[in-house]
Amino acid sequence: MAMRVAIRCLSANFSPRLPALSSAATRLLWRSDSPRTLSTTSLLSTALKFTDKHEWVRVEGGIGTVGISNYAQEALGDVVYCGLPEVGQRLELLEEFGALESVKAASELYSPLAGEVTEINTELAENPALVNKACYEEGWLIKMTIEKPEELEGLMDQAAYDSFIMSLED
Amino acid sequence: MELNLFLFWTLSPLAGDLVSLKPPQDHENHDDTPDLPAALCVNAASSPGLQVWFRSWMQGGRPTVEVVRLGLVSYQEALRLQQVYVNRHRSDPAHALLLCQHPPVYTTGIRHKPYPAPLLDRLRLLGADVHRTNRGGLITFHGPGQLVCYPILHLGSFKKSVRWYVSELEKTIISVCSRFGIDASTSPHTGVWVGDNKICAVGIHCGRYVTSHGLALNCNTDMSWFGHIVPCGIMGKGVTSLSAELQRDVCVEETVPQLLDAFRDRFHCLLTDGQTDKTERDGGGSSA
C-alpha cells in the first residue's frame, strides 16, 4: 500500500500517465530481485506499450519482452501451441515472427519493434496455456533487442490501448 | 444530414475504420435502405476501407461474400488461389468462399513434430499427395466426395475473434447436418461430431484478421483413407460422413446448397456468384 503511494507521488512529478498503470504492471515493477532506484527512466521504461494487433512490449535494460494482451488471449481461446522464432533472428517492425494455435486456428504474431530475438520462452513448449493464464507475466513470448527506440513512441500506452479495445467492442 | 455526411467523407483522411459513423441496424428487408446522393458514392469509391463500409451500409449492414466454385483442384492449386484472395483483401477488401474437392491428399498444420518426413513418405506411397500447411489442427485427409470450403473473410466485417469464427463454422456445419436429419454436435475437440465420429474437420489460419483454410465435410468420401492416420491426432475416435450416417449416397453437389444457406444464415451475409477464372471478375449481384 505504501509502495503504491510512493509511485503516485513520483508520478505527480514526472508523468501524468503513470497512475494509469494496470495492477499487473504495478506488481511487475516490484517483483525484481535487484534493488532498484525509483528513477523516472526505469519506471517509464517498464510500462507496457501495445500494438493495434494486441501484442505488448515491456522494456527493461534495453531489452524488450513481448507478449499478447488479455484481449487477444480471450479472443484466441485456449492456446495449444506456440510457434516462435529462433534466437538470433532479426525482426522488422510489424514483421510476422510466429503463430499461436488455439481451437484449430493458427493466428499470426507481429513484432512490435525492429530488433533481434535474444530469448524465447521455452516454458511454452510444455505449457502453452501460460499464454492464457498469465499473458503479461509467465506467458511472455520472446525477448528482443530494440534497434530503434523511437518506435516505442508509435505504440499505445495502457490508457490508449484500453480505449482502443473499447472502440473495437462497439 | 446528408450534406454533412458528404463533407465528412470528402474532408476526412482515407482511414480504415470509421468508428464514429455506425451503419444502420441489421434488418431482414432492405426496402428502407436510404438513397444517398451520387457524390457520396463517388467519394466512397476512393478508399478500400470506405468501399467495404459503404457497401455494407447500403446492404443494411450485411457483408457480401463471393462464392467461388473451383470444382476438383489439387491442394497446391487451392493454396495458390486462397493466397490470391487473401492478398486481394489488401487492395480491394472483398470476402470470398471457395468451394472445391481435392484429389487424395494428407495435410498437416503448424505443429510439425508429430509428423516427421518418414511418416509423410509412407503416406505418399499410398498414392496420396502430402502437404505441410500453416493452418491450425493436426493431420487430416482430403479426397473426392468431401466438400472442402475455404472462407477468405476479413473478420473486421464480422467479429475480430478467431475463437468466435471457428465456433460459427462449427455451428454452420451442425446446421447443415440437421437439414439432412443428422444430429451433430461440437466437443472439446474442434470439429463437428456425430457421437464419437468426426463428420467435419476444421483448421484455419488467420493473419491481420484475414482467414484462410477452413473446413472439410465428408459427404460420400472413401473413409478407408482415414485408416492410415490418427485423424486430427485424436486417438480412440472415428470418422463418418453424411452418406454413412444416412445409409444412402449423399454427394457434394447435393450438400453445397445446404452449406451456402447455412453459411448465409449464420454469418448474416449476402452471397454472390463469382468467377473461377481470376483474370475475369464477375461484378456479382445475384445471390447464390
Short mmCIF file of C-alpha atoms in Angstrom, two decimals:
data_model
loop_
_atom_site.label_atom_id
_atom_site.label_comp_id
_atom_site.label_asym_id
_atom_site.label_seq_id
_atom_site.Cartn_x
_atom_site.Cartn_y
_atom_site.Cartn_z
CA MET A 1 0.00 0.00 0.00
CA ALA A 2 2.79 2.39 0.96
CA MET A 3 4.58 1.44 -2.24
CA ARG A 4 1.58 2.49 -4.34
CA VAL A 5 1.54 5.85 -2.56
CA ALA A 6 5.23 6.24 -3.37
CA ILE A 7 4.57 5.64 -7.06
CA ARG A 8 1.74 8.14 -7.09
CA CYS A 9 3.95 10.81 -5.52
CA LEU A 10 6.63 10.26 -8.15
CA SER A 11 4.12 10.17 -10.97
CA ALA A 12 2.71 13.53 -9.93
CA ASN A 13 6.15 14.99 -10.52
CA PHE A 14 7.07 13.19 -13.72
CA SER A 15 4.37 11.74 -15.92
CA PRO A 16 0.61 12.03 -15.94
CA ARG A 17 0.39 8.57 -17.48
CA LEU A 18 1.82 6.56 -14.63
CA PRO A 19 -1.34 6.39 -12.48
CA ALA A 20 -2.93 4.54 -15.39
CA LEU A 21 -0.58 1.59 -14.84
CA SER A 22 -2.60 -1.58 -14.53
CA SER A 23 -2.31 -3.51 -11.30
CA ALA A 24 -0.47 -6.28 -13.19
CA ALA A 25 2.15 -3.81 -14.39
CA THR A 26 2.45 -2.34 -10.90
CA ARG A 27 3.12 -5.79 -9.42
CA LEU A 28 5.80 -6.34 -12.07
CA LEU A 29 7.67 -3.19 -11.03
CA TRP A 30 8.15 -4.58 -7.53
CA ARG A 31 8.97 -8.14 -8.46
CA SER A 32 12.58 -7.54 -9.43
CA ASP A 33 15.20 -9.16 -7.19
CA SER A 34 17.83 -6.46 -7.65
CA PRO A 35 17.44 -3.22 -5.70
CA ARG A 36 16.03 -0.58 -8.00
CA THR A 37 16.15 3.18 -7.59
CA LEU A 38 12.85 4.83 -8.38
CA SER A 39 14.17 6.97 -11.21
CA THR A 40 11.86 8.35 -13.88
CA THR A 41 13.56 6.44 -16.67
CA SER A 42 13.28 2.99 -15.06
CA LEU A 43 9.61 3.45 -14.16
CA LEU A 44 8.65 4.72 -17.61
CA SER A 45 10.75 2.08 -19.32
CA THR A 46 8.91 -0.76 -17.62
CA ALA A 47 5.40 0.38 -18.53
CA LEU A 48 3.63 -1.77 -21.14
CA LYS A 49 3.23 -0.48 -24.67
CA PHE A 50 0.76 -2.04 -27.10
CA THR A 51 0.33 -2.54 -30.84
CA ASP A 52 -3.03 -2.42 -32.57
CA LYS A 53 -2.60 -6.15 -33.17
CA HIS A 54 -2.66 -6.73 -29.41
CA GLU A 55 0.99 -7.50 -28.77
CA TRP A 56 2.62 -5.78 -25.79
CA VAL A 57 6.24 -4.93 -25.17
CA ARG A 58 7.95 -4.11 -21.89
CA VAL A 59 11.44 -2.61 -21.94
CA GLU A 60 13.99 -3.43 -19.25
CA GLY A 61 17.68 -2.60 -19.61
CA GLY A 62 17.42 -2.12 -23.36
CA ILE A 63 15.71 -5.49 -23.91
CA GLY A 64 12.04 -5.70 -24.89
CA THR A 65 9.88 -8.55 -23.61
CA VAL A 66 6.95 -9.28 -25.94
CA GLY A 67 3.65 -10.99 -25.33
CA ILE A 68 -0.02 -10.77 -26.24
CA SER A 69 -2.66 -8.85 -24.33
CA ASN A 70 -5.53 -10.19 -22.27
CA TYR A 71 -7.96 -9.11 -25.00
CA ALA A 72 -6.01 -11.18 -27.53
CA GLN A 73 -5.76 -14.32 -25.41
CA GLU A 74 -9.51 -14.24 -24.79
CA ALA A 75 -10.25 -13.84 -28.50
CA LEU A 76 -7.95 -16.75 -29.32
CA GLY A 77 -9.22 -19.33 -26.88
CA ASP A 78 -7.02 -21.95 -25.19
CA VAL A 79 -3.55 -21.85 -26.72
CA VAL A 80 -2.26 -25.34 -27.51
CA TYR A 81 0.92 -24.48 -29.40
CA CYS A 82 3.31 -21.54 -29.73
CA GLY A 83 5.34 -21.29 -32.92
CA LEU A 84 8.19 -18.94 -32.02
CA PRO A 85 11.24 -17.68 -33.93
CA GLU A 86 14.86 -18.76 -33.47
CA VAL A 87 17.16 -16.87 -31.12
CA GLY A 88 19.24 -14.52 -33.25
CA GLN A 89 16.51 -13.95 -35.81
CA ARG A 90 16.20 -10.32 -36.86
CA LEU A 91 12.71 -8.85 -36.95
CA GLU A 92 11.39 -5.73 -38.65
CA LEU A 93 8.60 -3.63 -37.18
CA LEU A 94 5.27 -5.49 -37.73
CA GLU A 95 7.02 -8.49 -39.27
CA GLU A 96 5.36 -11.85 -38.63
CA PHE A 97 7.50 -13.66 -36.08
CA GLY A 98 5.42 -16.70 -35.24
CA ALA A 99 1.94 -18.04 -34.60
CA LEU A 100 -0.19 -19.21 -31.72
CA GLU A 101 -2.54 -22.13 -32.24
CA SER A 102 -5.87 -22.40 -30.47
CA VAL A 103 -9.16 -24.14 -31.40
CA LYS A 104 -7.51 -25.45 -34.61
CA ALA A 105 -6.72 -21.88 -35.68
CA ALA A 106 -3.20 -20.59 -36.25
CA SER A 107 -3.02 -16.84 -35.59
CA GLU A 108 0.00 -14.81 -36.67
CA LEU A 109 2.13 -12.78 -34.28
CA TYR A 110 3.57 -9.40 -35.35
CA SER A 111 6.74 -7.82 -33.99
CA PRO A 112 6.08 -4.53 -32.15
CA LEU A 113 9.60 -3.27 -32.87
CA ALA A 114 12.67 -3.84 -35.04
CA GLY A 115 15.35 -5.84 -33.29
CA GLU A 116 16.96 -9.22 -32.77
CA VAL A 117 15.47 -12.10 -30.81
CA THR A 118 17.60 -12.76 -27.70
CA GLU A 119 15.45 -15.30 -25.89
CA ILE A 120 12.27 -17.32 -26.40
CA ASN A 121 10.06 -18.58 -23.61
CA THR A 122 10.88 -22.29 -23.56
CA GLU A 123 8.26 -22.90 -20.83
CA LEU A 124 5.61 -22.52 -23.51
CA ALA A 125 6.69 -25.71 -25.29
CA GLU A 126 5.45 -27.78 -22.34
CA ASN A 127 2.83 -25.35 -21.09
CA PRO A 128 1.34 -23.22 -23.88
CA ALA A 129 -1.64 -22.41 -21.65
CA LEU A 130 0.59 -19.93 -19.78
CA VAL A 131 -0.28 -17.52 -22.60
CA ASN A 132 -3.90 -17.60 -21.44
CA LYS A 133 -3.30 -17.82 -17.71
CA ALA A 134 -0.56 -15.19 -17.34
CA CYS A 135 -0.30 -13.29 -20.59
CA TYR A 136 1.60 -10.35 -19.04
CA GLU A 137 3.88 -12.42 -16.83
CA GLU A 138 4.93 -16.06 -17.25
CA GLY A 139 3.17 -16.22 -20.65
CA TRP A 140 5.67 -13.87 -22.33
CA LEU A 141 6.70 -14.99 -25.84
CA ILE A 142 10.10 -13.53 -26.83
CA LYS A 143 12.72 -11.06 -25.72
CA MET A 144 14.42 -8.86 -28.27
CA THR A 145 16.90 -6.01 -28.66
CA ILE A 146 15.49 -2.62 -29.58
CA GLU A 147 17.16 -1.26 -32.68
CA LYS A 148 15.08 1.90 -32.92
CA PRO A 149 13.86 3.15 -29.51
CA GLU A 150 11.82 5.82 -31.29
CA GLU A 151 9.47 3.04 -32.48
CA LEU A 152 8.22 2.83 -28.87
CA GLU A 153 6.66 6.26 -29.38
CA GLY A 154 4.41 4.81 -32.07
CA LEU A 155 2.93 2.26 -29.69
CA MET A 156 -0.06 2.76 -27.40
CA ASP A 157 0.26 3.13 -23.66
CA GLN A 158 -2.16 1.28 -21.35
CA ALA A 159 -4.81 4.02 -21.38
CA ALA A 160 -4.75 4.40 -25.17
CA TYR A 161 -4.90 0.64 -25.60
CA ASP A 162 -7.85 0.36 -23.22
CA SER A 163 -9.71 2.98 -25.30
CA PHE A 164 -8.73 1.16 -28.47
CA ILE A 165 -10.26 -2.14 -27.36
CA MET A 166 -13.39 -0.37 -26.17
CA SER A 167 -13.80 1.04 -29.68
CA LEU A 168 -13.44 -2.48 -31.12
CA GLU A 169 -16.20 -3.78 -28.94
CA ASP A 170 -18.70 -1.14 -30.11
CA MET B 1 -27.72 15.49 -42.54
CA GLU B 2 -26.78 14.12 -45.99
CA LEU B 3 -24.74 17.23 -46.82
CA ASN B 4 -22.86 16.86 -43.52
CA LEU B 5 -22.10 13.22 -44.34
CA PHE B 6 -20.81 14.31 -47.77
CA LEU B 7 -18.49 16.89 -46.20
CA PHE B 8 -17.30 14.37 -43.59
CA TRP B 9 -16.34 11.85 -46.21
CA THR B 10 -14.63 14.27 -48.55
CA LEU B 11 -12.69 16.04 -45.81
CA SER B 12 -11.72 13.17 -43.53
CA PRO B 13 -8.48 11.23 -44.19
CA LEU B 14 -8.79 7.98 -46.08
CA ALA B 15 -8.56 5.92 -42.93
CA GLY B 16 -9.59 2.31 -42.35
CA ASP B 17 -12.49 2.13 -39.92
CA LEU B 18 -14.95 4.95 -39.45
CA VAL B 19 -15.72 4.22 -35.84
CA SER B 20 -17.79 7.36 -35.36
CA LEU B 21 -20.26 6.53 -38.13
CA LYS B 22 -22.28 3.39 -37.48
CA PRO B 23 -24.17 1.60 -40.23
CA PRO B 24 -27.91 1.11 -39.76
CA GLN B 25 -29.04 -1.86 -37.66
CA ASP B 26 -29.12 -5.18 -39.45
CA HIS B 27 -32.69 -5.90 -40.58
CA GLU B 28 -34.29 -8.53 -42.77
CA ASN B 29 -35.83 -6.39 -45.55
CA HIS B 30 -33.78 -3.88 -47.46
CA ASP B 31 -36.64 -1.67 -48.69
CA ASP B 32 -35.90 1.04 -46.17
CA THR B 33 -32.21 1.34 -47.08
CA PRO B 34 -31.85 5.08 -47.68
CA ASP B 35 -30.86 6.58 -51.01
CA LEU B 36 -27.65 8.57 -50.97
CA PRO B 37 -26.56 11.37 -53.31
CA ALA B 38 -24.29 10.25 -56.15
CA ALA B 39 -21.44 12.43 -54.83
CA LEU B 40 -21.25 10.29 -51.69
CA CYS B 41 -20.97 7.14 -53.80
CA VAL B 42 -18.08 8.62 -55.77
CA ASN B 43 -16.16 9.57 -52.63
CA ALA B 44 -16.77 6.21 -51.01
CA ALA B 45 -15.16 4.55 -54.01
CA SER B 46 -11.87 6.33 -53.34
CA SER B 47 -10.63 4.12 -50.48
CA PRO B 48 -10.83 0.35 -49.90
CA GLY B 49 -11.93 0.63 -46.25
CA LEU B 50 -14.59 3.14 -47.19
CA GLN B 51 -15.77 0.87 -50.02
CA VAL B 52 -16.33 -2.04 -47.66
CA TRP B 53 -18.15 0.13 -45.14
CA PHE B 54 -20.24 1.83 -47.81
CA ARG B 55 -21.21 -1.44 -49.47
CA SER B 56 -22.08 -2.92 -46.13
CA TRP B 57 -24.12 0.17 -45.15
CA MET B 58 -26.12 0.05 -48.37
CA GLN B 59 -26.92 -3.62 -47.73
CA GLY B 60 -28.30 -2.92 -44.28
CA GLY B 61 -25.02 -3.88 -42.59
CA ARG B 62 -24.56 -7.28 -44.23
CA PRO B 63 -21.19 -8.13 -45.72
CA THR B 64 -21.12 -9.67 -49.21
CA VAL B 65 -19.29 -12.93 -49.73
CA GLU B 66 -18.40 -14.08 -53.23
CA VAL B 67 -18.95 -17.81 -53.75
CA VAL B 68 -16.22 -19.32 -55.94
CA ARG B 69 -16.77 -22.88 -57.15
CA LEU B 70 -13.41 -24.41 -58.01
CA GLY B 71 -14.51 -27.98 -58.76
CA LEU B 72 -11.83 -30.67 -58.42
CA VAL B 73 -8.50 -28.88 -57.87
CA SER B 74 -5.17 -30.02 -56.50
CA TYR B 75 -4.37 -28.94 -52.96
CA GLN B 76 -1.45 -26.91 -54.30
CA GLU B 77 -3.68 -25.00 -56.71
CA ALA B 78 -6.23 -24.30 -53.99
CA LEU B 79 -3.44 -22.93 -51.77
CA ARG B 80 -2.37 -20.62 -54.59
CA LEU B 81 -5.93 -19.42 -55.16
CA GLN B 82 -6.51 -18.86 -51.46
CA GLN B 83 -3.42 -16.65 -51.41
CA VAL B 84 -4.78 -14.63 -54.35
CA TYR B 85 -7.98 -13.96 -52.41
CA VAL B 86 -6.08 -13.28 -49.16
CA ASN B 87 -3.88 -10.75 -50.97
CA ARG B 88 -6.93 -9.15 -52.56
CA HIS B 89 -8.05 -8.02 -49.10
CA ARG B 90 -5.17 -5.53 -49.05
CA SER B 91 -6.32 -3.52 -52.05
CA ASP B 92 -9.97 -4.42 -52.61
CA PRO B 93 -11.38 -5.88 -49.40
CA ALA B 94 -13.86 -8.49 -50.60
CA HIS B 95 -14.80 -11.69 -48.82
CA ALA B 96 -14.83 -14.98 -50.70
CA LEU B 97 -15.99 -18.53 -50.07
CA LEU B 98 -14.02 -21.07 -52.08
CA LEU B 99 -15.70 -24.46 -52.61
CA CYS B 100 -13.83 -27.45 -54.01
CA GLN B 101 -12.86 -31.09 -53.82
CA HIS B 102 -9.29 -32.38 -53.79
CA PRO B 103 -7.64 -35.48 -55.20
CA PRO B 104 -6.42 -37.64 -52.28
CA VAL B 105 -4.12 -35.57 -50.06
CA TYR B 106 -2.96 -35.66 -46.44
CA THR B 107 -2.21 -32.31 -44.84
CA THR B 108 -0.61 -31.27 -41.55
CA GLY B 109 -0.72 -27.95 -39.70
CA ILE B 110 1.82 -25.72 -37.93
CA ARG B 111 2.61 -28.44 -35.38
CA HIS B 112 5.27 -30.37 -37.32
CA LYS B 113 6.86 -32.56 -34.67
CA PRO B 114 4.25 -35.38 -34.65
CA TYR B 115 4.78 -35.87 -38.42
CA PRO B 116 8.39 -36.46 -39.36
CA ALA B 117 9.38 -36.87 -43.02
CA PRO B 118 9.45 -40.73 -42.98
CA LEU B 119 5.83 -40.86 -41.84
CA LEU B 120 4.80 -38.47 -44.61
CA ASP B 121 6.76 -40.53 -47.16
CA ARG B 122 4.82 -43.65 -46.12
CA LEU B 123 1.58 -41.78 -46.80
CA ARG B 124 2.84 -40.78 -50.24
CA LEU B 125 3.36 -44.48 -51.04
CA LEU B 126 -0.40 -44.95 -50.67
CA GLY B 127 -0.86 -42.75 -53.74
CA ALA B 128 -1.84 -39.57 -51.91
CA ASP B 129 -0.27 -36.15 -52.07
CA VAL B 130 1.13 -34.78 -48.79
CA HIS B 131 1.40 -31.13 -47.71
CA ARG B 132 2.55 -29.23 -44.66
CA THR B 133 0.48 -26.06 -44.15
CA ASN B 134 0.26 -23.00 -41.90
CA ARG B 135 -3.20 -23.80 -40.54
CA GLY B 136 -4.13 -24.94 -37.07
CA GLY B 137 -5.08 -28.53 -36.41
CA LEU B 138 -3.14 -31.77 -36.86
CA ILE B 139 -3.16 -34.30 -39.71
CA THR B 140 -6.22 -34.82 -41.85
CA PHE B 141 -7.24 -36.24 -45.22
CA HIS B 142 -8.98 -34.59 -48.16
CA GLY B 143 -10.32 -36.51 -51.14
CA PRO B 144 -13.13 -36.86 -53.67
CA GLY B 145 -16.55 -36.94 -52.05
CA GLN B 146 -15.51 -34.45 -49.38
CA LEU B 147 -16.82 -30.89 -49.57
CA VAL B 148 -13.91 -28.56 -48.82
CA CYS B 149 -14.76 -24.95 -48.05
CA TYR B 150 -12.22 -22.14 -47.64
CA PRO B 151 -13.82 -18.89 -46.38
CA ILE B 152 -11.43 -16.00 -47.07
CA LEU B 153 -13.02 -13.41 -44.80
CA HIS B 154 -11.83 -10.24 -43.14
CA LEU B 155 -13.03 -10.69 -39.56
CA GLY B 156 -13.31 -6.91 -39.24
CA SER B 157 -16.62 -7.19 -41.12
CA PHE B 158 -17.83 -9.87 -38.71
CA LYS B 159 -16.19 -10.22 -35.30
CA LYS B 160 -12.47 -9.92 -34.60
CA SER B 161 -12.20 -13.16 -32.68
CA VAL B 162 -10.72 -16.36 -34.03
CA ARG B 163 -12.46 -18.33 -31.31
CA TRP B 164 -15.82 -16.89 -32.37
CA TYR B 165 -15.11 -17.55 -36.05
CA VAL B 166 -14.24 -21.23 -35.52
CA SER B 167 -17.32 -21.66 -33.36
CA GLU B 168 -19.51 -20.14 -36.09
CA LEU B 169 -18.02 -22.52 -38.68
CA GLU B 170 -18.87 -25.44 -36.40
CA LYS B 171 -22.43 -24.16 -35.94
CA THR B 172 -22.79 -23.76 -39.70
CA ILE B 173 -21.95 -27.44 -40.21
CA ILE B 174 -24.22 -28.54 -37.37
CA SER B 175 -26.99 -26.68 -39.20
CA VAL B 176 -26.13 -28.45 -42.48
CA CYS B 177 -26.26 -31.82 -40.72
CA SER B 178 -29.62 -31.05 -39.15
CA ARG B 179 -31.01 -30.14 -42.57
CA PHE B 180 -30.14 -33.74 -43.50
CA GLY B 181 -31.74 -35.01 -40.30
CA ILE B 182 -28.40 -35.76 -38.62
CA ASP B 183 -27.83 -34.78 -35.01
CA ALA B 184 -24.30 -33.39 -34.91
CA SER B 185 -22.51 -31.54 -32.14
CA THR B 186 -19.28 -29.95 -31.01
CA SER B 187 -16.94 -31.33 -28.37
CA PRO B 188 -13.79 -30.15 -26.58
CA HIS B 189 -12.03 -31.21 -29.81
CA THR B 190 -12.64 -28.67 -32.56
CA GLY B 191 -14.67 -30.03 -35.44
CA VAL B 192 -18.18 -31.40 -35.86
CA TRP B 193 -19.05 -34.81 -34.44
CA VAL B 194 -21.81 -37.36 -34.69
CA GLY B 195 -21.34 -39.22 -31.43
CA ASP B 196 -17.68 -40.32 -31.30
CA ASN B 197 -17.15 -39.89 -35.03
CA LYS B 198 -15.98 -36.74 -36.72
CA ILE B 199 -18.03 -35.73 -39.75
CA CYS B 200 -16.29 -32.42 -40.45
CA ALA B 201 -12.75 -31.24 -39.77
CA VAL B 202 -11.88 -27.60 -39.16
CA GLY B 203 -8.45 -25.98 -39.38
CA ILE B 204 -7.82 -22.33 -40.12
CA HIS B 205 -5.17 -19.67 -40.40
CA CYS B 206 -5.65 -16.03 -39.51
CA GLY B 207 -3.29 -13.17 -40.35
CA ARG B 208 -4.20 -9.48 -39.93
CA TYR B 209 -7.79 -10.66 -39.41
CA VAL B 210 -7.92 -12.37 -42.84
CA THR B 211 -8.88 -16.04 -42.62
CA SER B 212 -7.77 -18.88 -44.85
CA HIS B 213 -8.02 -22.67 -44.87
CA GLY B 214 -11.38 -23.77 -43.44
CA LEU B 215 -13.42 -26.90 -43.19
CA ALA B 216 -13.85 -30.31 -44.80
CA LEU B 217 -17.23 -32.07 -44.63
CA ASN B 218 -17.39 -35.76 -45.52
CA CYS B 219 -20.26 -36.35 -47.97
CA ASN B 220 -19.50 -39.68 -49.66
CA THR B 221 -15.74 -39.77 -49.07
CA ASP B 222 -13.91 -43.12 -49.20
CA MET B 223 -13.36 -43.43 -45.47
CA SER B 224 -10.60 -46.06 -45.79
CA TRP B 225 -8.06 -43.27 -46.43
CA PHE B 226 -8.51 -42.17 -42.81
CA GLY B 227 -7.42 -45.60 -41.60
CA HIS B 228 -3.77 -44.74 -42.26
CA ILE B 229 -3.65 -41.78 -39.84
CA VAL B 230 -4.91 -40.78 -36.43
CA PRO B 231 -7.27 -38.11 -37.78
CA CYS B 232 -6.57 -34.74 -36.17
CA GLY B 233 -4.36 -36.55 -33.68
CA ILE B 234 -7.29 -37.76 -31.60
CA MET B 235 -6.95 -41.40 -30.52
CA GLY B 236 -9.98 -43.58 -29.94
CA LYS B 237 -12.38 -41.64 -32.13
CA GLY B 238 -13.61 -42.41 -35.63
CA VAL B 239 -14.73 -40.60 -38.71
CA THR B 240 -18.04 -40.60 -40.51
CA SER B 241 -19.81 -38.99 -43.46
CA LEU B 242 -23.29 -37.81 -44.45
CA SER B 243 -23.67 -40.95 -46.58
CA ALA B 244 -22.55 -43.25 -43.77
CA GLU B 245 -24.99 -41.65 -41.33
CA LEU B 246 -27.95 -41.67 -43.73
CA GLN B 247 -27.14 -45.03 -45.33
CA ARG B 248 -27.63 -43.52 -48.79
CA ASP B 249 -25.37 -41.75 -51.24
CA VAL B 250 -25.11 -38.04 -50.42
CA CYS B 251 -22.81 -36.31 -52.89
CA VAL B 252 -21.03 -32.97 -52.68
CA GLU B 253 -23.38 -31.39 -55.24
CA GLU B 254 -26.38 -32.15 -53.04
CA THR B 255 -24.63 -30.70 -49.98
CA VAL B 256 -23.38 -27.39 -51.42
CA PRO B 257 -26.76 -25.55 -51.45
CA GLN B 258 -27.36 -26.57 -47.82
CA LEU B 259 -23.93 -25.32 -46.82
CA LEU B 260 -24.45 -21.99 -48.59
CA ASP B 261 -27.85 -21.47 -46.94
CA ALA B 262 -26.47 -22.32 -43.51
CA PHE B 263 -23.41 -20.10 -44.00
CA ARG B 264 -25.53 -17.15 -45.13
CA ASP B 265 -27.80 -17.51 -42.10
CA ARG B 266 -25.05 -17.99 -39.55
CA PHE B 267 -22.76 -15.21 -40.79
CA HIS B 268 -25.60 -12.79 -41.67
CA CYS B 269 -24.12 -12.12 -45.09
CA LEU B 270 -25.16 -11.90 -48.71
CA LEU B 271 -23.76 -14.46 -51.15
CA THR B 272 -22.94 -13.67 -54.77
CA ASP B 273 -21.62 -15.93 -57.54
CA GLY B 274 -18.02 -15.34 -58.50
CA GLN B 275 -15.92 -16.42 -61.48
CA THR B 276 -13.40 -19.22 -61.00
CA ASP B 277 -11.01 -17.62 -63.53
CA LYS B 278 -9.10 -14.88 -61.72
CA THR B 279 -8.48 -12.93 -64.91
CA GLU B 280 -12.20 -12.31 -65.32
CA ARG B 281 -14.06 -10.90 -62.31
CA ASP B 282 -17.83 -11.03 -62.17
CA GLY B 283 -19.49 -7.87 -60.90
CA GLY B 284 -21.74 -10.07 -58.78
CA GLY B 285 -25.20 -9.04 -57.70
CA SER B 286 -27.22 -12.24 -57.82
CA SER B 287 -27.27 -14.27 -54.67
CA ALA B 288 -26.29 -17.95 -54.83
#
